[in-house]
């Protein structure tokens, strides 16, 4: 399920990048007088989106996820294990339940 959410995010990232580059940046360039500050902001935003898009594809399609799991010493099954924050929340809930008894 989590994989599907990330996959949809990748497509929405691509859509946002395309919309920003084709529509919004060109609009900022076409207005008279030209609004260079607005164009620079949109260009910077589109650049950041394209970098995030490249990172997404590297992680999910070019083996970045497998490299990260190998470096961390995790196996595929261990990915679903709760992290430190989740474990702390679960422990706090257990303490709360014990205090109520």
C-alpha atoms as a printed R data frame, in Angstrom:
    type eleno elety resid chain resno      x      y       z
1   ATOM     1    CA   UNK     A     1  0.000  0.000   0.000
2   ATOM     2    CA   UNK     A     2  2.777  2.440   0.896
3   ATOM     3    CA   UNK     A     3  4.483  1.710  -2.398
4   ATOM     4    CA   UNK     A     4  1.358  2.678  -4.316
5   ATOM     5    CA   UNK     A     5  1.134  5.993  -2.464
6   ATOM     6    CA   UNK     A     6  4.739  6.782  -3.363
7   ATOM     7    CA   UNK     A     7  4.183  5.780  -6.966
8   ATOM     8    CA   UNK     A     8  1.236  8.163  -7.258
9   ATOM     9    CA   UNK     A     9  3.339 10.903  -5.685
10  ATOM    10    CA   UNK     A    10  5.938 10.419  -8.388
11  ATOM    11    CA   UNK     A    11  3.393 11.033 -11.112
12  ATOM    12    CA   UNK     A    12  1.948 14.062  -9.358
13  ATOM    13    CA   UNK     A    13  5.471 15.451  -8.972
14  ATOM    14    CA   UNK     A    14  5.999 15.082 -12.710
15  ATOM    15    CA   UNK     A    15  2.664 16.803 -13.367
16  ATOM    16    CA   UNK     A    16  3.505 19.725 -11.067
17  ATOM    17    CA   UNK     A    17  6.895 20.132 -12.694
18  ATOM    18    CA   UNK     A    18  5.405 20.137 -16.189
19  ATOM    19    CA   UNK     A    19  2.657 22.587 -15.215
20  ATOM    20    CA   UNK     A    20  5.132 24.933 -13.571
21  ATOM    21    CA   UNK     A    21  7.517 24.939 -16.499
22  ATOM    22    CA   UNK     A    22  4.965 25.206 -19.276
23  ATOM    23    CA   UNK     A    23  2.264 27.420 -17.827
24  ATOM    24    CA   UNK     A    24  3.289 29.438 -14.809
25  ATOM    25    CA   UNK     A    25  6.860 30.292 -15.794
26  ATOM    26    CA   UNK     A    26  5.820 31.228 -19.305
27  ATOM    27    CA   UNK     A    27  3.047 33.441 -17.915
28  ATOM    28    CA   UNK     A    28  5.546 35.268 -15.699
29  ATOM    29    CA   UNK     A    29  7.743 35.797 -18.761
30  ATOM    30    CA   UNK     A    30  4.951 36.991 -21.065
31  ATOM    31    CA   UNK     A    31  3.427 39.724 -18.903
32  ATOM    32    CA   UNK     A    32  4.369 43.304 -19.707
33  ATOM    33    CA   UNK     A    33  6.451 44.675 -18.165
34  ATOM    34    CA   UNK     A    34  8.305 41.433 -17.603
35  ATOM    35    CA   UNK     A    35  8.268 40.277 -14.022
36  ATOM    36    CA   UNK     A    36 11.785 38.891 -13.586
37  ATOM    37    CA   UNK     A    37 11.374 38.207  -9.871
38  ATOM    38    CA   UNK     A    38  8.243 36.106 -10.410
39  ATOM    39    CA   UNK     A    39  9.941 34.250 -13.253
40  ATOM    40    CA   UNK     A    40 13.008 33.578 -11.077
41  ATOM    41    CA   UNK     A    41 10.812 32.227  -8.272
42  ATOM    42    CA   UNK     A    42  8.960 29.886 -10.617
43  ATOM    43    CA   UNK     A    43 12.174 28.787 -12.299
44  ATOM    44    CA   UNK     A    44 13.715 28.007  -8.899
45  ATOM    45    CA   UNK     A    45 10.597 26.092  -7.875
46  ATOM    46    CA   UNK     A    46 10.628 24.081 -11.109
47  ATOM    47    CA   UNK     A    47 14.321 23.299 -10.618
48  ATOM    48    CA   UNK     A    48 13.677 22.057  -7.081
49  ATOM    49    CA   UNK     A    49 10.767 19.935  -8.330
50  ATOM    50    CA   UNK     A    50 12.905 18.396 -11.055
51  ATOM    51    CA   UNK     A    51 15.608 17.527  -8.503
52  ATOM    52    CA   UNK     A    52 13.016 15.889  -6.265
53  ATOM    53    CA   UNK     A    53 11.650 14.028  -9.281
54  ATOM    54    CA   UNK     A    54 15.134 12.718 -10.098
55  ATOM    55    CA   UNK     A    55 15.605 11.625  -6.488
56  ATOM    56    CA   UNK     A    56 12.233  9.822  -6.574
57  ATOM    57    CA   UNK     A    57 13.092  7.880  -9.714
58  ATOM    58    CA   UNK     A    58 16.568  7.082  -8.438
59  ATOM    59    CA   UNK     A    59 15.119  5.683  -5.205
60  ATOM    60    CA   UNK     A    60 12.288  3.627  -6.704
61  ATOM    61    CA   UNK     A    61 13.555  2.644 -10.161
62  ATOM    62    CA   UNK     A    62 17.369  2.838 -10.214
63  ATOM    63    CA   UNK     A    63 18.145  0.739  -7.152
64  ATOM    64    CA   UNK     A    64 18.416  3.517  -4.584
65  ATOM    65    CA   UNK     A    65 16.015  1.768  -2.222
66  ATOM    66    CA   UNK     A    66 17.961 -1.470  -2.372
67  ATOM    67    CA   UNK     A    67 21.234  0.374  -1.724
68  ATOM    68    CA   UNK     A    68 19.727  2.131   1.280
69  ATOM    69    CA   UNK     A    69 18.383 -1.117   2.713
70  ATOM    70    CA   UNK     A    70 21.727 -2.852   2.152
71  ATOM    71    CA   UNK     A    71 23.631 -0.073   3.912
72  ATOM    72    CA   UNK     A    72 21.233 -0.121   6.847
73  ATOM    73    CA   UNK     A    73 21.511 -3.908   7.097
74  ATOM    74    CA   UNK     A    74 17.750 -4.312   6.699
75  ATOM    75    CA   UNK     A    75 15.994 -7.024   4.798
76  ATOM    76    CA   UNK     A    76 12.843 -6.469   2.763
77  ATOM    77    CA   UNK     A    77 10.728 -7.858   5.610
78  ATOM    78    CA   UNK     A    78 12.243 -5.431   8.126
79  ATOM    79    CA   UNK     A    79 11.019 -2.381   6.218
80  ATOM    80    CA   UNK     A    80  7.627 -2.616   7.905
81  ATOM    81    CA   UNK     A    81  9.178 -2.635  11.383
82  ATOM    82    CA   UNK     A    82  8.261  0.510  13.360
83  ATOM    83    CA   UNK     A    83 10.824  3.260  13.631
84  ATOM    84    CA   UNK     A    84 12.049  4.927  16.825
85  ATOM    85    CA   UNK     A    85  9.228  7.468  16.987
86  ATOM    86    CA   UNK     A    86  6.530  4.882  16.331
87  ATOM    87    CA   UNK     A    87  8.024  2.590  18.968
88  ATOM    88    CA   UNK     A    88  8.036  5.487  21.470
89  ATOM    89    CA   UNK     A    89  4.367  6.260  20.731
90  ATOM    90    CA   UNK     A    90  3.414  2.607  21.188
91  ATOM    91    CA   UNK     A    91  5.345  2.468  24.473
92  ATOM    92    CA   UNK     A    92  3.602  5.641  25.706
93  ATOM    93    CA   UNK     A    93  0.202  4.161  24.881
94  ATOM    94    CA   UNK     A    94  1.069  0.985  26.756
95  ATOM    95    CA   UNK     A    95  2.157  3.040  29.786
96  ATOM    96    CA   UNK     A    96 -1.112  4.972  29.612
97  ATOM    97    CA   UNK     A    97 -3.131  1.780  29.517
98  ATOM    98    CA   UNK     A    98 -1.174  0.380  32.477
99  ATOM    99    CA   UNK     A    99 -1.696  3.601  34.456
100 ATOM   100    CA   UNK     A   100 -5.481  3.402  33.931
101 ATOM   101    CA   UNK     A   101 -5.631 -0.099  35.443
